Amino acid sequence: MAELECAIGLEVHAELSTATKIFCGCKNEFGAAPNTHVCPVCLGLPGTLPRLNSKVCDYAVKMGHALGCKINNVSHLDRKNYFYPDLPKAYQISQSEIPICGRGSLDIMVDGEICSVGITRIHIEDDAGKLIHDDDFAGTLCDYNRCGFPLIEIVTEPDIRSSREAYVFLETIRSILRYIDISDCKMQEGSIRCDVNVSVHEKGTPLGERCELKNVNSFSAAVRGIEYEIKRQTDIISSGIKVERETRRWDDKKGISTIMRTKENMQDYRFFPEPDLGDIVLDAERIEQLRGEIPELPNRKMIRYVTEHGMNCDAAFTIADSPDKAALYDECVALGKCKPRSAANRILGDVTKFMNDTGRSISDTPLTADNLSELCAAAENGIISSTGAKLVFNELLTQGGDVSEIIERLGLAQNSDDGFLNDIADRVIAENEKSVCDYMNGKKNALGYLVGQAMKLSTGKAAPAKLKSMIENKIKKEN
Ligand code: ADP
Ligand code: MG
Ligand code: ZN
């Protein structure tokens, strides 16, 4: 049998962070007491009329721009009919034939390679409520607060070829949603969820029949579900049987998928145009204005950092994923006072540690790209040691100020004056005959000891690299 290959398509649902729900004025807020953010509209009571929240359209269009989608000037809403206790209307209001955003594509960087993933569409819809199974109660409890939370669904083409690519795609989508500030992206609150479609085919032949995995609750669960499904379908195909179109439930605890529905009993949602809402009409000016609100996105930044700055992928992701860090880095590079690499290292180290430890952002500290660049330059030029650089960094974070003034005030300047270093090197060689001998006899680490002693003699002021080579040269010359 020819080599097998998989195809993966994702359907990503993201909750939008608008102030109110999609079709009523109830608060769009996670964590409230059950059934306190509800009204006749989102409870689906007869005789009520929905009204579309225009912010939802703006947010969807922004995501459309971010993913290079064609924006449809006119789209409409459709009813997707099904019964389930978390859906009191007995239908979801979604978009079937004409979504708000059509085709687009997203470039992602997977382990140093750029992959382009086709976007089929983005549409808007309302979320359902939540069913709660409580140990103290034999039945099922319904919390309808989530009914009417606005969602976008992003559907990809089956262009993804591995679980790793799927993971990076999801990570990139999350990062973009945060950048354009349209979703909280809190996984534990279910703000991003996805369905995973997987098929397996022989290389060079059309795609195989797919299975759709439901109940995938985290990005890592998506990876595990995909791996499982590839293996399951590969085994089926290898034994000469055809894979059937199925909807399967992923059980992440057990690490298996089980069948929910086969082709024969696929749900028929009886889509029809939502009669209570008119067409969604977006004028060209509004679409263009929203386009103007999209900054350079993290996937573009990451590609730029790796291909133009020679950064490794992990470092590039860490910086690009955070608007704060990326802005700081880009500004340092634009200022050109220090090497991009020193700025990146300082951001990956000290800045990241500060943000992780305190949960604060750089913008509410006095640290600026300007003084960070000065600090990096001072360390590059050997004016301060790495320990000194840390002290200056802390000072910049808490007090701010001028880097050279701080260096002077804290007495951190390293002395690289030839005469000064020469005297110290002479003294340390004269006072440590044994170590000099050891070094001559091949004990290389004796040099480290000598440099340490010399630094002490200079009360930490000597420029260590220059001092080291001076001591080394003297010993070699004299012996
Ligand atoms: P449905 O309406 O049943 O959900 P769609 O045509 O909207 O079906 O496709 C849903 C998802 O399935 C998309 O993400 C698409 O990329 C993916 N998909 C379609 N065909 C395949 C296939 N052969 N293998 C893997 N994924 C597929
Ligand atoms: Mg679907
Ligand atoms: Zn409501």
Short mmCIF file of C-alpha atoms and ligand atoms in Angstrom, two decimals:
data_model
loop_
_atom_site.label_atom_id
_atom_site.label_comp_id
_atom_site.label_asym_id
_atom_site.label_seq_id
_atom_site.Cartn_x
_atom_site.Cartn_y
_atom_site.Cartn_z
CA MET A 1 0.00 0.00 0.00
CA ALA A 2 1.20 3.51 -0.80
CA GLU A 3 2.15 5.78 2.05
CA LEU A 4 -0.83 7.11 4.02
CA GLU A 5 -1.35 10.77 4.75
CA CYS A 6 -3.94 12.57 6.90
CA ALA A 7 -6.06 15.66 6.30
CA ILE A 8 -7.42 17.75 9.13
CA GLY A 9 -10.02 20.51 9.10
CA LEU A 10 -10.95 22.50 12.19
CA GLU A 11 -14.10 24.30 13.27
CA VAL A 12 -13.09 26.76 15.98
CA HIS A 13 -15.71 28.49 18.13
CA ALA A 14 -14.65 31.61 19.99
CA GLU A 15 -16.80 33.55 22.43
CA LEU A 16 -16.68 37.26 21.70
CA SER A 17 -16.06 39.70 24.54
CA THR A 18 -18.86 42.17 23.78
CA ALA A 19 -20.55 43.81 26.78
CA THR A 20 -23.97 42.32 26.01
CA LYS A 21 -25.35 39.20 24.35
CA ILE A 22 -25.90 38.79 20.60
CA PHE A 23 -29.70 39.27 20.42
CA CYS A 24 -30.70 40.95 23.73
CA GLY A 25 -29.36 43.37 26.32
CA CYS A 26 -28.37 40.74 28.91
CA LYS A 27 -24.79 40.87 30.16
CA ASN A 28 -22.25 38.72 28.36
CA GLU A 29 -20.40 37.74 31.51
CA PHE A 30 -18.92 34.47 32.69
CA GLY A 31 -19.30 33.25 36.26
CA ALA A 32 -22.54 34.90 37.40
CA ALA A 33 -25.00 32.98 39.63
CA PRO A 34 -27.05 30.56 37.47
CA ASN A 35 -29.95 32.06 35.51
CA THR A 36 -29.33 35.66 36.59
CA HIS A 37 -28.30 36.98 33.15
CA VAL A 38 -31.44 35.92 31.28
CA CYS A 39 -34.50 37.58 29.77
CA PRO A 40 -37.49 36.48 27.67
CA VAL A 41 -35.46 36.87 24.44
CA CYS A 42 -32.48 34.68 25.35
CA LEU A 43 -34.79 32.22 27.11
CA GLY A 44 -36.61 31.83 23.80
CA LEU A 45 -40.05 32.65 25.18
CA PRO A 46 -42.81 32.85 22.52
CA GLY A 47 -43.64 36.32 21.21
CA THR A 48 -40.20 37.84 21.78
CA LEU A 49 -38.09 39.36 19.04
CA PRO A 50 -34.29 39.26 18.76
CA ARG A 51 -32.24 42.35 17.83
CA LEU A 52 -28.72 41.90 16.46
CA ASN A 53 -25.86 43.45 18.49
CA SER A 54 -23.85 45.33 15.84
CA LYS A 55 -20.61 44.91 17.83
CA VAL A 56 -20.80 41.20 17.09
CA CYS A 57 -20.64 41.96 13.37
CA ASP A 58 -17.74 44.37 13.87
CA TYR A 59 -15.78 41.75 15.80
CA ALA A 60 -16.47 39.06 13.19
CA VAL A 61 -15.39 41.40 10.39
CA LYS A 62 -12.18 42.20 12.28
CA MET A 63 -11.38 38.51 12.52
CA GLY A 64 -12.22 38.21 8.83
CA HIS A 65 -9.66 40.89 8.02
CA ALA A 66 -7.10 39.21 10.28
CA LEU A 67 -7.52 35.97 8.33
CA GLY A 68 -7.58 37.66 4.93
CA CYS A 69 -11.22 36.74 4.30
CA LYS A 70 -13.54 38.17 1.73
CA ILE A 71 -16.10 40.18 3.72
CA ASN A 72 -19.67 39.81 2.51
CA ASN A 73 -21.52 43.14 2.33
CA VAL A 74 -24.77 41.27 2.71
CA SER A 75 -25.17 38.09 4.73
CA HIS A 76 -28.07 36.60 6.61
CA LEU A 77 -28.97 34.56 9.65
CA ASP A 78 -30.51 31.09 9.60
CA ARG A 79 -32.20 28.85 12.11
CA LYS A 80 -30.47 25.58 12.88
CA ASN A 81 -33.17 23.47 14.46
CA TYR A 82 -32.55 20.81 17.07
CA PHE A 83 -33.85 19.95 20.50
CA TYR A 84 -31.62 19.79 23.53
CA PRO A 85 -32.34 20.96 27.10
CA ASP A 86 -29.56 23.57 27.01
CA LEU A 87 -31.30 25.30 24.07
CA PRO A 88 -34.71 26.63 25.18
CA LYS A 89 -35.51 28.16 21.74
CA ALA A 90 -35.01 24.69 20.19
CA TYR A 91 -32.96 26.34 17.44
CA GLN A 92 -29.63 28.09 17.20
CA ILE A 93 -29.42 31.28 15.18
CA SER A 94 -26.42 30.81 12.93
CA GLN A 95 -25.40 31.51 9.34
CA SER A 96 -25.74 28.77 6.77
CA GLU A 97 -25.58 29.75 3.09
CA ILE A 98 -24.02 33.21 3.28
CA PRO A 99 -21.69 33.80 6.23
CA ILE A 100 -20.40 37.24 7.22
CA CYS A 101 -16.86 36.32 6.05
CA GLY A 102 -15.95 34.08 3.14
CA ARG A 103 -12.65 32.60 2.00
CA GLY A 104 -9.32 33.58 3.45
CA SER A 105 -6.07 32.03 4.56
CA LEU A 106 -3.68 32.09 7.48
CA ASP A 107 0.09 31.66 7.37
CA ILE A 108 1.44 29.93 10.44
CA MET A 109 4.98 29.01 11.35
CA VAL A 110 5.38 25.37 12.29
CA ASP A 111 8.85 24.43 13.54
CA GLY A 112 10.53 26.93 11.25
CA GLU A 113 8.40 26.24 8.16
CA ILE A 114 5.64 28.52 6.92
CA CYS A 115 2.34 26.68 6.27
CA SER A 116 -0.69 28.28 4.72
CA VAL A 117 -4.08 27.10 6.01
CA GLY A 118 -7.16 27.92 3.94
CA ILE A 119 -10.07 29.50 5.79
CA THR A 120 -13.42 28.42 4.42
CA ARG A 121 -15.58 30.93 6.27
CA ILE A 122 -16.30 32.75 9.51
CA HIS A 123 -19.87 33.07 10.70
CA ILE A 124 -21.65 34.42 13.77
CA GLU A 125 -24.07 32.51 15.99
CA ASP A 126 -25.46 32.33 19.52
CA ASP A 127 -24.20 30.00 22.22
CA ALA A 128 -26.40 27.55 24.13
CA GLY A 129 -26.79 27.26 27.90
CA LYS A 130 -24.94 24.89 30.17
CA LEU A 131 -26.11 21.65 31.71
CA ILE A 132 -24.81 20.98 35.19
CA HIS A 133 -24.50 17.59 36.76
CA ASP A 134 -24.28 18.02 40.51
CA ASP A 135 -23.40 15.16 42.85
CA ASP A 136 -26.03 16.36 45.34
CA PHE A 137 -28.82 16.28 42.80
CA ALA A 138 -30.07 13.27 40.91
CA GLY A 139 -31.27 15.18 37.82
CA THR A 140 -29.68 17.65 35.44
CA LEU A 141 -29.58 21.37 36.21
CA CYS A 142 -29.85 24.03 33.50
CA ASP A 143 -27.99 27.34 33.60
CA TYR A 144 -29.20 29.57 30.76
CA ASN A 145 -26.78 32.47 31.39
CA ARG A 146 -24.69 31.39 28.39
CA CYS A 147 -27.70 31.35 26.02
CA GLY A 148 -27.08 34.15 23.57
CA PHE A 149 -23.38 34.64 24.27
CA PRO A 150 -22.01 35.72 20.88
CA LEU A 151 -19.77 33.26 19.03
CA ILE A 152 -17.81 33.26 15.84
CA GLU A 153 -17.12 29.95 14.15
CA ILE A 154 -13.97 29.79 12.06
CA VAL A 155 -13.98 26.88 9.59
CA THR A 156 -10.76 25.77 7.90
CA GLU A 157 -10.19 23.87 4.70
CA PRO A 158 -8.84 20.33 5.22
CA ASP A 159 -5.32 21.71 4.68
CA ILE A 160 -3.77 20.71 7.99
CA ARG A 161 -1.47 17.69 7.78
CA SER A 162 -0.45 16.85 11.36
CA SER A 163 -1.53 17.23 14.97
CA ARG A 164 1.43 19.59 15.43
CA GLU A 165 0.18 21.86 12.63
CA ALA A 166 -3.30 21.80 14.17
CA TYR A 167 -1.86 22.79 17.54
CA VAL A 168 0.11 25.70 16.09
CA PHE A 169 -2.96 26.80 14.09
CA LEU A 170 -5.08 26.89 17.26
CA GLU A 171 -2.36 28.70 19.21
CA THR A 172 -2.09 31.26 16.40
CA ILE A 173 -5.86 31.80 16.29
CA ARG A 174 -5.90 32.38 20.04
CA SER A 175 -3.03 34.81 19.79
CA ILE A 176 -4.79 36.76 17.00
CA LEU A 177 -8.10 36.90 18.92
CA ARG A 178 -6.22 38.48 21.83
CA TYR A 179 -4.31 40.90 19.61
CA ILE A 180 -7.43 42.29 18.03
CA ASP A 181 -9.08 42.17 21.43
CA ILE A 182 -12.32 40.42 20.52
CA SER A 183 -12.18 37.42 22.87
CA ASP A 184 -10.88 36.56 26.35
CA CYS A 185 -9.67 33.20 25.08
CA LYS A 186 -9.97 31.65 28.52
CA MET A 187 -9.84 27.94 27.80
CA GLN A 188 -10.98 26.96 31.29
CA GLU A 189 -14.08 29.13 30.80
CA GLY A 190 -14.72 27.49 27.45
CA SER A 191 -14.18 30.70 25.47
CA ILE A 192 -12.48 28.73 22.69
CA ARG A 193 -13.70 25.29 21.67
CA CYS A 194 -13.12 23.27 18.55
CA ASP A 195 -14.41 20.35 16.52
CA VAL A 196 -11.78 18.34 14.74
CA ASN A 197 -12.29 16.61 11.37
CA VAL A 198 -9.79 13.93 10.45
CA SER A 199 -9.39 11.67 7.42
CA VAL A 200 -6.65 9.42 6.08
CA HIS A 201 -5.85 8.74 2.41
CA GLU A 202 -3.10 7.26 0.25
CA LYS A 203 -0.61 9.91 -0.79
CA GLY A 204 -1.46 11.32 -4.22
CA THR A 205 -5.12 10.21 -4.08
CA PRO A 206 -8.22 12.26 -3.12
CA LEU A 207 -8.92 12.85 0.57
CA GLY A 208 -10.48 10.02 2.55
CA GLU A 209 -13.87 9.91 4.28
CA ARG A 210 -13.73 12.00 7.45
CA CYS A 211 -14.74 11.60 11.05
CA GLU A 212 -15.64 14.58 13.17
CA LEU A 213 -14.54 14.62 16.81
CA LYS A 214 -16.75 16.46 19.29
CA ASN A 215 -16.06 17.33 22.92
CA VAL A 216 -12.48 18.46 22.35
CA ASN A 217 -11.96 20.86 25.23
CA SER A 218 -8.34 21.98 24.97
CA PHE A 219 -5.62 22.38 22.39
CA SER A 220 -3.68 19.48 23.87
CA ALA A 221 -6.84 17.34 23.76
CA ALA A 222 -7.11 18.23 20.05
CA VAL A 223 -3.58 16.89 19.53
CA ARG A 224 -4.38 13.66 21.39
CA GLY A 225 -7.71 13.24 19.58
CA ILE A 226 -6.09 13.74 16.18
CA GLU A 227 -3.27 11.28 16.93
CA TYR A 228 -5.79 8.70 18.09
CA GLU A 229 -8.01 9.19 15.07
CA ILE A 230 -5.10 8.96 12.58
CA LYS A 231 -4.03 5.69 14.17
CA ARG A 232 -7.58 4.31 14.29
CA GLN A 233 -8.28 5.16 10.65
CA THR A 234 -4.84 3.97 9.48
CA ASP A 235 -5.53 0.60 11.11
CA ILE A 236 -8.93 0.37 9.41
CA ILE A 237 -7.54 1.27 5.97
CA SER A 238 -4.54 -1.01 6.37
CA SER A 239 -6.83 -3.95 6.99
CA GLY A 240 -8.60 -3.21 3.71
CA ILE A 241 -11.80 -1.75 5.17
CA LYS A 242 -13.31 1.63 4.24
CA VAL A 243 -13.61 4.37 6.85
CA GLU A 244 -17.24 5.45 7.31
CA ARG A 245 -18.32 9.05 7.79
CA GLU A 246 -19.01 9.42 11.51
CA THR A 247 -19.37 11.89 14.32
CA ARG A 248 -17.39 10.66 17.31
CA ARG A 249 -17.07 11.79 20.90
CA TRP A 250 -13.55 12.32 22.21
CA ASP A 251 -13.01 11.08 25.76
CA ASP A 252 -9.81 12.78 26.83
CA LYS A 253 -9.56 10.98 30.18
CA LYS A 254 -9.72 7.56 28.56
CA GLY A 255 -7.85 8.71 25.45
CA ILE A 256 -10.36 7.17 23.05
CA SER A 257 -13.10 8.30 20.64
CA THR A 258 -16.46 6.57 20.56
CA ILE A 259 -19.18 6.69 17.94
CA MET A 260 -22.02 9.23 18.36
CA ARG A 261 -23.67 9.26 14.93
CA THR A 262 -23.14 7.47 11.63
CA LYS A 263 -23.88 8.78 8.14
CA GLU A 264 -27.36 7.23 8.25
CA ASN A 265 -28.44 9.04 11.38
CA MET A 266 -26.63 12.35 10.79
CA GLN A 267 -28.68 15.16 12.23
CA ASP A 268 -30.82 17.14 9.81
CA TYR A 269 -30.99 20.66 11.18
CA ARG A 270 -33.63 21.85 8.70
CA PHE A 271 -31.88 25.17 8.20
CA PHE A 272 -34.17 27.99 7.12
CA PRO A 273 -33.80 31.78 7.03
CA GLU A 274 -34.37 33.40 10.41
CA PRO A 275 -37.68 35.21 9.87
CA ASP A 276 -37.31 37.60 12.80
CA LEU A 277 -34.07 39.23 11.64
CA GLY A 278 -33.28 41.03 8.40
CA ASP A 279 -30.17 40.80 6.26
CA ILE A 280 -26.88 41.94 7.76
CA VAL A 281 -25.77 44.82 5.56
CA LEU A 282 -22.29 46.27 6.02
CA ASP A 283 -21.32 49.38 4.13
CA ALA A 284 -17.91 49.51 2.50
CA GLU A 285 -16.77 52.38 4.70
CA ARG A 286 -17.40 50.45 7.89
CA ILE A 287 -15.59 47.40 6.52
CA GLU A 288 -12.58 49.55 5.61
CA GLN A 289 -12.57 51.32 8.94
CA LEU A 290 -12.43 47.95 10.72
CA ARG A 291 -9.59 46.87 8.44
CA GLY A 292 -7.65 49.90 9.60
CA GLU A 293 -7.97 48.75 13.22
CA ILE A 294 -5.97 45.56 12.61
CA PRO A 295 -2.36 45.84 13.83
CA GLU A 296 0.52 43.71 12.57
CA LEU A 297 -0.53 40.26 13.79
CA PRO A 298 1.49 37.76 15.82
CA ASN A 299 1.82 35.19 13.01
CA ARG A 300 3.37 37.88 10.76
CA LYS A 301 5.62 39.05 13.58
CA MET A 302 6.74 35.53 14.30
CA ILE A 303 7.56 34.87 10.65
CA ARG A 304 9.48 38.16 10.52
CA TYR A 305 11.46 37.41 13.69
CA VAL A 306 12.46 33.95 12.47
CA THR A 307 13.18 34.71 8.82
CA GLU A 308 14.62 38.24 9.15
CA HIS A 309 16.11 38.32 12.66
CA GLY A 310 17.27 34.70 12.86
CA MET A 311 15.35 34.13 16.10
CA ASN A 312 14.48 30.56 17.05
CA CYS A 313 10.81 29.59 16.85
CA ASP A 314 10.12 29.32 20.57
CA ALA A 315 11.68 32.70 21.29
CA ALA A 316 9.83 34.27 18.37
CA PHE A 317 6.53 32.84 19.57
CA THR A 318 7.06 34.00 23.17
CA ILE A 319 7.70 37.56 22.03
CA ALA A 320 5.14 37.69 19.21
CA ASP A 321 2.34 36.14 21.29
CA SER A 322 2.42 39.03 23.76
CA PRO A 323 1.44 42.43 22.34
CA ASP A 324 3.41 44.01 25.19
CA LYS A 325 6.65 42.15 24.57
CA ALA A 326 6.38 42.46 20.80
CA ALA A 327 5.85 46.23 21.01
CA LEU A 328 8.86 46.59 23.29
CA TYR A 329 11.04 44.45 21.02
CA ASP A 330 9.94 46.14 17.79
CA GLU A 331 10.59 49.55 19.32
CA CYS A 332 14.08 48.56 20.50
CA VAL A 333 14.89 47.30 17.00
CA ALA A 334 13.57 50.53 15.46
CA LEU A 335 15.68 52.65 17.83
CA GLY A 336 18.78 50.73 16.72
CA LYS A 337 20.77 51.52 19.88
CA CYS A 338 21.53 47.89 20.69
CA LYS A 339 21.67 44.55 18.90
CA PRO A 340 18.18 43.07 18.33
CA ARG A 341 19.46 39.87 19.93
CA SER A 342 20.34 41.60 23.23
CA ALA A 343 16.90 43.22 23.38
CA ALA A 344 15.26 39.85 22.64
CA ASN A 345 17.27 38.09 25.34
CA ARG A 346 16.46 40.73 27.92
CA ILE A 347 12.74 40.45 27.03
CA LEU A 348 12.77 36.63 27.09
CA GLY A 349 14.58 36.68 30.43
CA ASP A 350 14.02 39.57 32.82
CA VAL A 351 10.90 41.04 31.20
CA THR A 352 9.12 37.69 30.88
CA LYS A 353 10.01 36.79 34.45
CA PHE A 354 8.61 40.09 35.71
CA MET A 355 5.37 39.63 33.76
CA ASN A 356 4.96 36.02 34.92
CA ASP A 357 5.76 36.79 38.55
CA THR A 358 3.55 39.84 38.89
CA GLY A 359 0.90 39.36 36.20
CA ARG A 360 1.51 43.00 35.32
CA SER A 361 2.19 44.47 31.92
CA ILE A 362 5.27 46.50 31.01
CA SER A 363 3.15 49.48 30.09
CA ASP A 364 2.34 50.13 33.75
CA THR A 365 6.01 50.29 34.72
CA PRO A 366 8.45 53.11 33.92
CA LEU A 367 10.48 50.77 31.67
CA THR A 368 10.59 52.02 28.07
CA ALA A 369 12.11 50.71 24.85
CA ASP A 370 14.50 53.64 25.01
CA ASN A 371 16.00 52.89 28.41
CA LEU A 372 15.91 49.12 27.81
CA SER A 373 17.99 49.68 24.65
CA GLU A 374 20.44 51.86 26.59
CA LEU A 375 20.79 49.12 29.17
CA CYS A 376 21.38 46.46 26.49
CA ALA A 377 23.98 48.67 24.80
CA ALA A 378 25.80 49.25 28.11
CA ALA A 379 25.95 45.49 28.70
CA GLU A 380 27.05 44.83 25.09
CA ASN A 381 29.87 47.33 25.37
CA GLY A 382 31.15 45.91 28.63
CA ILE A 383 30.32 49.06 30.56
CA ILE A 384 28.38 46.99 33.08
CA SER A 385 28.59 43.31 34.04
CA SER A 386 25.65 40.93 33.72
CA THR A 387 25.01 41.29 37.46
CA GLY A 388 25.13 45.04 37.07
CA ALA A 389 22.69 44.84 34.17
CA LYS A 390 20.17 43.06 36.37
CA LEU A 391 20.43 45.78 39.01
CA VAL A 392 19.92 48.48 36.40
CA PHE A 393 16.94 46.56 34.98
CA ASN A 394 15.27 46.41 38.39
CA GLU A 395 15.86 50.11 38.85
CA LEU A 396 14.29 50.85 35.44
CA LEU A 397 11.27 48.71 36.30
CA THR A 398 10.62 50.37 39.64
CA GLN A 399 11.96 53.92 39.32
CA GLY A 400 12.76 54.43 35.66
CA GLY A 401 15.37 57.02 34.80
CA ASP A 402 18.48 57.48 32.79
CA VAL A 403 20.67 54.39 32.36
CA SER A 404 24.05 56.13 32.59
CA GLU A 405 22.92 58.06 35.65
CA ILE A 406 21.81 54.80 37.34
CA ILE A 407 25.11 53.10 36.47
CA GLU A 408 26.99 55.96 38.04
CA ARG A 409 24.74 56.29 41.10
CA LEU A 410 24.95 52.55 41.86
CA GLY A 411 28.69 52.51 41.10
CA LEU A 412 28.29 49.76 38.52
CA ALA A 413 30.56 51.02 35.77
CA GLN A 414 33.23 48.52 34.85
CA ASN A 415 36.71 49.81 34.36
CA SER A 416 38.31 48.71 31.10
CA ASP A 417 41.20 51.14 31.29
CA ASP A 418 44.41 49.37 30.15
CA GLY A 419 46.58 50.73 32.93
CA PHE A 420 44.04 49.83 35.65
CA LEU A 421 43.57 46.28 34.37
CA ASN A 422 47.31 45.82 33.83
CA ASP A 423 48.09 46.63 37.47
CA ILE A 424 45.48 44.21 38.73
CA ALA A 425 46.64 41.45 36.41
CA ASP A 426 50.24 41.92 37.58
CA ARG A 427 49.23 41.81 41.23
CA VAL A 428 47.10 38.73 40.94
CA ILE A 429 49.81 36.84 39.05
CA ALA A 430 52.44 37.81 41.64
CA GLU A 431 50.22 36.82 44.58
CA ASN A 432 49.03 33.46 43.22
CA GLU A 433 52.12 31.56 42.08
CA LYS A 434 50.55 28.17 42.70
CA SER A 435 47.52 28.81 40.53
CA VAL A 436 49.70 30.21 37.76
CA CYS A 437 51.76 26.98 37.91
CA ASP A 438 48.59 24.87 37.86
CA TYR A 439 47.38 26.71 34.80
CA MET A 440 50.72 26.18 33.06
CA ASN A 441 50.48 22.49 33.89
CA GLY A 442 47.22 22.22 32.05
CA LYS A 443 44.67 22.91 34.77
CA LYS A 444 42.52 25.21 32.69
CA ASN A 445 40.13 26.08 35.50
CA ALA A 446 42.93 27.73 37.43
CA LEU A 447 42.43 30.69 35.12
CA GLY A 448 38.88 31.11 36.33
CA TYR A 449 40.17 31.25 39.91
CA LEU A 450 42.74 33.89 38.98
CA VAL A 451 40.12 36.02 37.22
CA GLY A 452 37.88 35.70 40.28
CA GLN A 453 40.69 36.88 42.57
CA ALA A 454 41.42 39.74 40.19
CA MET A 455 37.77 40.81 40.14
CA LYS A 456 37.85 40.87 43.94
CA LEU A 457 40.98 43.00 43.90
CA SER A 458 39.16 45.45 41.61
CA THR A 459 36.15 45.39 43.96
CA GLY A 460 34.08 44.15 41.03
CA LYS A 461 34.88 47.14 38.88
CA ALA A 462 37.13 45.52 36.28
CA ALA A 463 35.69 44.58 32.88
CA PRO A 464 35.90 40.79 33.24
CA ALA A 465 36.38 39.67 29.63
CA LYS A 466 39.22 42.08 29.00
CA LEU A 467 40.79 41.31 32.37
CA LYS A 468 40.66 37.59 31.65
CA SER A 469 42.43 37.83 28.32
CA MET A 470 45.02 40.15 29.83
CA ILE A 471 45.86 37.67 32.61
CA GLU A 472 45.97 34.80 30.14
CA ASN A 473 48.29 36.65 27.78
CA LYS A 474 50.62 37.71 30.59
CA ILE A 475 50.99 34.17 31.92
CA LYS A 476 51.67 32.80 28.45
CA LYS A 477 54.21 35.53 27.72
CA GLU A 478 56.04 35.26 31.02
CA ASN A 479 56.37 31.49 31.05
P1 ADP B 1 -20.29 19.98 8.12
O1 ADP B 1 -21.25 21.01 7.66
O2 ADP B 1 -20.81 18.62 8.11
O3 ADP B 1 -19.63 20.34 9.42
P2 ADP B 1 -18.31 21.04 6.36
O4 ADP B 1 -18.26 20.88 4.88
O5 ADP B 1 -18.70 22.35 6.91
O6 ADP B 1 -19.17 19.91 6.99
O7 ADP B 1 -16.86 20.70 6.88
C1 ADP B 1 -16.55 20.79 8.18
C2 ADP B 1 -15.05 20.59 8.37
O8 ADP B 1 -14.64 19.34 7.86
C3 ADP B 1 -14.17 21.62 7.68
O9 ADP B 1 -13.24 22.10 8.62
C4 ADP B 1 -13.50 20.86 6.58
O10 ADP B 1 -12.19 21.33 6.34
C5 ADP B 1 -13.42 19.49 7.17
N1 ADP B 1 -13.32 18.46 6.13
C6 ADP B 1 -14.08 18.33 5.02
N2 ADP B 1 -13.68 17.25 4.33
C7 ADP B 1 -12.66 16.66 5.01
C8 ADP B 1 -11.84 15.51 4.81
N3 ADP B 1 -11.99 14.73 3.76
N4 ADP B 1 -10.90 15.26 5.74
C9 ADP B 1 -10.73 16.03 6.81
N5 ADP B 1 -11.48 17.11 7.05
C10 ADP B 1 -12.42 17.44 6.18
MG MG B 2 -19.65 21.51 11.12
ZN ZN B 3 -31.36 38.07 27.40
#
